[in-house]
Coordinates of C-alpha atoms in Angstrom, one line a residue:
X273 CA 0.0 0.0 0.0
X274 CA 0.5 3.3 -0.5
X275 CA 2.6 5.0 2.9
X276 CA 2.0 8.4 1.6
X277 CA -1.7 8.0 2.7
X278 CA -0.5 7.2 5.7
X279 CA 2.0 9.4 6.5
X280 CA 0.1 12.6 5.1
X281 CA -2.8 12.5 8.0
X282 CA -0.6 11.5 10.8
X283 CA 2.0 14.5 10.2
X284 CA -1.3 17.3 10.0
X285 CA -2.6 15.7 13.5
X286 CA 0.0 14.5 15.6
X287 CA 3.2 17.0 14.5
X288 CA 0.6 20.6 13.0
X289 CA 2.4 20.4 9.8
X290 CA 0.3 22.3 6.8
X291 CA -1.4 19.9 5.4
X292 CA 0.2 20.7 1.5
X293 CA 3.9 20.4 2.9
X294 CA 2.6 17.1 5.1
X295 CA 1.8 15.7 1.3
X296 CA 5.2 16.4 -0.4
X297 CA 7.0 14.7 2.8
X298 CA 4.9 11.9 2.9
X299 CA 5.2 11.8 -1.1
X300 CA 9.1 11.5 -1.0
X301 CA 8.7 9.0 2.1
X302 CA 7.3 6.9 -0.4
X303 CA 9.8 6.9 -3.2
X304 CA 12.2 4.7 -1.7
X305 CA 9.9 2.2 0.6
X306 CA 8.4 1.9 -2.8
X307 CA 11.5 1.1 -4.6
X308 CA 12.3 -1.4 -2.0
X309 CA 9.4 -3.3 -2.2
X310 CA 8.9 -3.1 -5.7
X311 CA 12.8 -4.7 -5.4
X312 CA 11.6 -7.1 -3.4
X313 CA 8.2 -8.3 -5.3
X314 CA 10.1 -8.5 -8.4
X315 CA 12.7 -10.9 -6.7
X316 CA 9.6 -13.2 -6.3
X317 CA 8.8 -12.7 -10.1
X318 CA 5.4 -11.0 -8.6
X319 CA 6.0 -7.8 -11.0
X320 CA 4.4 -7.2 -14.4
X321 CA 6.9 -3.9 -15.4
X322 CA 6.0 -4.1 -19.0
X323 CA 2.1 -4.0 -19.0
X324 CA 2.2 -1.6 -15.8
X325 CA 4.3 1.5 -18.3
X326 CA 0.9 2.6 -19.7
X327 CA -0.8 3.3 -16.6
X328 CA 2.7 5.1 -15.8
X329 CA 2.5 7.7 -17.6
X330 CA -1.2 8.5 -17.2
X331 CA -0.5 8.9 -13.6
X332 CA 2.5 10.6 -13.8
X333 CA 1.0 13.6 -16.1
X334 CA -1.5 13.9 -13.8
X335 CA 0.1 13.9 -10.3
X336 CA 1.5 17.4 -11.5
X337 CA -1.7 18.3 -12.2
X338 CA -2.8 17.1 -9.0
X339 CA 0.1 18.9 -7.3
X340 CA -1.0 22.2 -8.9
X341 CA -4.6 22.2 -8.0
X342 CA -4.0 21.3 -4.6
X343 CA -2.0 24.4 -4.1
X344 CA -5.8 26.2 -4.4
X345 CA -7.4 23.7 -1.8
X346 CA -7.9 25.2 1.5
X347 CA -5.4 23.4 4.3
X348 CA -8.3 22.4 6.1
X349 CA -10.0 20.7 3.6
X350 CA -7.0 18.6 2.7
X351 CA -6.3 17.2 6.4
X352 CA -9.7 16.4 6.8
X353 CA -10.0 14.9 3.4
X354 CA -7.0 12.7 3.8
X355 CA -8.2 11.5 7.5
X356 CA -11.6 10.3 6.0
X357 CA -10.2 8.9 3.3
X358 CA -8.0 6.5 5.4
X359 CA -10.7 5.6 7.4
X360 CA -13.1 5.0 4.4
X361 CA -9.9 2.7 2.9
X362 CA -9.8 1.1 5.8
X363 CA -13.4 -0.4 5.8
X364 CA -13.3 -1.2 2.3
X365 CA -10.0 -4.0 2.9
X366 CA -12.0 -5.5 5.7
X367 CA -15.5 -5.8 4.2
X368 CA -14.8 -5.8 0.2
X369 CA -11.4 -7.4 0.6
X370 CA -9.5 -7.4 -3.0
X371 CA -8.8 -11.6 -3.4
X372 CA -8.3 -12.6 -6.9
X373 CA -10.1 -11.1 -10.6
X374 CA -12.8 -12.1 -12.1
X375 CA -11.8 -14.0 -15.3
X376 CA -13.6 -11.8 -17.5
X377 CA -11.3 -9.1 -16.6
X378 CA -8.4 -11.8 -17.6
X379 CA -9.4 -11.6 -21.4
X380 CA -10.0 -8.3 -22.3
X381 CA -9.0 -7.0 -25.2
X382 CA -4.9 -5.5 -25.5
X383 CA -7.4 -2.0 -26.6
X384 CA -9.3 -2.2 -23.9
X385 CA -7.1 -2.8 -21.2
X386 CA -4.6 0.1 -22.6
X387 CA -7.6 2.8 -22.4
X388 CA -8.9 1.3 -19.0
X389 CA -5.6 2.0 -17.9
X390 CA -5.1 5.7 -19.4
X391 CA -8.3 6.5 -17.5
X392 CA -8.1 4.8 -14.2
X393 CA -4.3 6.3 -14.5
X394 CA -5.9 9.4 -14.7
X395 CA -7.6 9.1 -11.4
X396 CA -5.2 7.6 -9.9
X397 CA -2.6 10.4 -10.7
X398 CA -5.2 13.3 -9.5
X399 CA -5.6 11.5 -6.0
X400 CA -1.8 10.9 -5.3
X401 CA -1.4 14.4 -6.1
X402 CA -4.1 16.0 -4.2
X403 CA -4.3 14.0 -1.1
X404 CA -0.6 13.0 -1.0
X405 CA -1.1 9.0 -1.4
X406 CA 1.4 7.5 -3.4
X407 CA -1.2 6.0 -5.4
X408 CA -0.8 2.3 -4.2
X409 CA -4.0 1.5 -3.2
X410 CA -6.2 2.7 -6.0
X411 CA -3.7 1.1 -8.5
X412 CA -4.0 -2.2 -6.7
X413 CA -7.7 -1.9 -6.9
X414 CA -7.4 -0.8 -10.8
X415 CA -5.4 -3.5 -11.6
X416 CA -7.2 -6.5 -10.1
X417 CA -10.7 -5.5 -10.6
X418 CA -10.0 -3.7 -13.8
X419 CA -7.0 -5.4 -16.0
X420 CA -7.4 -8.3 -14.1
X421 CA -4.2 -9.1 -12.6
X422 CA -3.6 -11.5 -9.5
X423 CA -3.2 -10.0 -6.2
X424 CA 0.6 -10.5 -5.3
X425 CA 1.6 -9.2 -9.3
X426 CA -0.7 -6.1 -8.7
X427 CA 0.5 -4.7 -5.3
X428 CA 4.4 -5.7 -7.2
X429 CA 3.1 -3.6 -10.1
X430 CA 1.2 -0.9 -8.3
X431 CA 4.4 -0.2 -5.5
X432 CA 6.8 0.1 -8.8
X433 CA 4.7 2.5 -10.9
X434 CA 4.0 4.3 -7.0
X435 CA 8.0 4.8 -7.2
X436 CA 8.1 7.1 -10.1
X437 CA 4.4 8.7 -9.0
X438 CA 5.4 9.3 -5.5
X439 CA 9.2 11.3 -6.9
X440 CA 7.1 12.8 -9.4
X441 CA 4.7 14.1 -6.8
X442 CA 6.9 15.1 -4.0
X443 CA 8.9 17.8 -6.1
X444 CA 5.7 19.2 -8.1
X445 CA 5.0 20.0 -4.0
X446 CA 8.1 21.4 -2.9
X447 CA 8.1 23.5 -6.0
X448 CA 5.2 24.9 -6.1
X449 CA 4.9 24.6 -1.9
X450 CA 8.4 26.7 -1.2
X451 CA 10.5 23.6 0.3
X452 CA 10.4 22.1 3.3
X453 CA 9.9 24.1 6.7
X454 CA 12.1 21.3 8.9
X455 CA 14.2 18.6 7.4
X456 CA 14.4 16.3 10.7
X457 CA 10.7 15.5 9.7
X458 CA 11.5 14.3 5.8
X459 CA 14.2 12.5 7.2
X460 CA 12.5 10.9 9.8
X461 CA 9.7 10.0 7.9
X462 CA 12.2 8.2 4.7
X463 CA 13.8 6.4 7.2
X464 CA 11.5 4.6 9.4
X465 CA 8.7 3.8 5.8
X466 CA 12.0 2.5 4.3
X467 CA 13.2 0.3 6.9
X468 CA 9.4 -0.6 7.6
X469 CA 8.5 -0.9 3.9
X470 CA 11.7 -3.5 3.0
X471 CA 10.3 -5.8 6.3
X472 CA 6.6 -6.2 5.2
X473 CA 7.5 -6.9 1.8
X474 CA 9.4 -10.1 2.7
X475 CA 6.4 -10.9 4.6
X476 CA 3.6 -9.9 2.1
X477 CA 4.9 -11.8 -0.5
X478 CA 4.6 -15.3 1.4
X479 CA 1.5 -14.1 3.3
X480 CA -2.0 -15.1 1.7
X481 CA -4.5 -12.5 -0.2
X482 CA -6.9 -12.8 2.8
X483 CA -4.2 -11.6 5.8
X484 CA -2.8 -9.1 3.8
X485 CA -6.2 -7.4 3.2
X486 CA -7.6 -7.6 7.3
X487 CA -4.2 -6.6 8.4
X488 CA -4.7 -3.5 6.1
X489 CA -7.8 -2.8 6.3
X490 CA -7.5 -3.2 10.6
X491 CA -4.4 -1.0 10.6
X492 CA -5.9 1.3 8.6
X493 CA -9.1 1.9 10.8
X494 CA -7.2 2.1 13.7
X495 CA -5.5 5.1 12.4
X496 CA -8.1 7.1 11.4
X497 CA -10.4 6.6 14.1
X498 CA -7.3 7.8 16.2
X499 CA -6.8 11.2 14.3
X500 CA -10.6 11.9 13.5
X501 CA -11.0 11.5 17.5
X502 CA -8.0 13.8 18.1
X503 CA -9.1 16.2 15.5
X504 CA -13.0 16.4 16.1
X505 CA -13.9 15.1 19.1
X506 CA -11.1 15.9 22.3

């Protein structure tokens, strides 16, 4: 999964960072967890880098643009977006878990997959750049349900595209943002996902479909239930 969408809530409720500059750090936390997973998924031959390039592109183009229209959003509506959406992630891994595609999604056309993956790519890109995920989990949603792929390949496919999206979407912030207010923070932050990120890789890849999603989807909705409760209710 994505950390950014992790990271971004946790940094506006527990440390007051703006919730713009909270994206861009939790955007280049992400670049390296995700290129040590994606490291580690394709060791186990669970990455499909050739059919994942299309979607790449899509998303990339439109992080920036994501980026740029976020820089409009009010700081308040961003925090609060990204807390709900966690918690609204959250409940979707428990009670819609995403186990294996529907074989009709397996033999699509090469056509039809390409522009399902422009569009969803599309989405995907606006949302990483907006709310400061990485990406991962719409991705992994978009290529099981939509192109069809088993669940192991599409989180190895979805945290090597999130690489490029996260990089991509971290310095479109900074840039348009005005850089980073305290360093200790981004540092921080790359550290602990990276170590983190390279541990549960080695475990994702031998665990089955249905742990992986309740282990999410728990860890998840323990989070935001935490920060909506420190935000809204104390």
């Amino acid at each position: 999964m994505s950390a950014a969408a992790v990271i971004a809530p946790m940094l506006v409720t527990f440390l007051q960072v703006k919730p713009y500059e909270a994206v861009g750090i939790a955007l280049a936390s992400d670049v390296l967890a995700s290129a040590a997973s994606a490291h580690t998924y394709k060791k186990n031959k669970n990455i499909d880098v050739k059919n994942g390039l299309v979607m790449l592109v899509s998303v990339l183009i439109f992080t920036l643009v994501g980026s740029y229209l976020a820089s409009f959003l009010p700081q308040a509506t961003m925090g609060g977006f990204s807390m709900f959406m966690t918690l609204l992630m959250g409940l979707k891994f428990i009670f819609r878990p995403v186990m294996e595609a529907k074989e009709s999604n397996r033999n699509r056309s090469k056509k039809k997959a390409a522009i399902q993956s422009v569009v969803c790519g599309m989405i995907v890109g606006l949302i990483c750049g907006i709310v400061g995920a990485g990406g991962g989990m719409m991705m992994l949603l978009v290529l099981v349900v939509v192109l069809g792929y088993e669940i192991k390949t599409a989180v190895g496919t979805s945290v090597f595209i999130m690489t490029f999206t996260a990089l991509t979407g971290a310095l479109s912030h900074f840039a348009i943002g005005g850089g980073i207010t305290d360093w200790s923070i981004l540092v921080m932050c790359i550290l602990s996902t990276l170590l983190f990120a390279m541990a549960t890789a080695k475990f994702a890849n031998k665990a089955s479909a249905k742990v992986m999603n309740r282990m999410l989807g728990f860890g998840l909705l323990a989070l935001s239930i935490v920060m909506i409760t420190v935000n809204y209710i104390i």
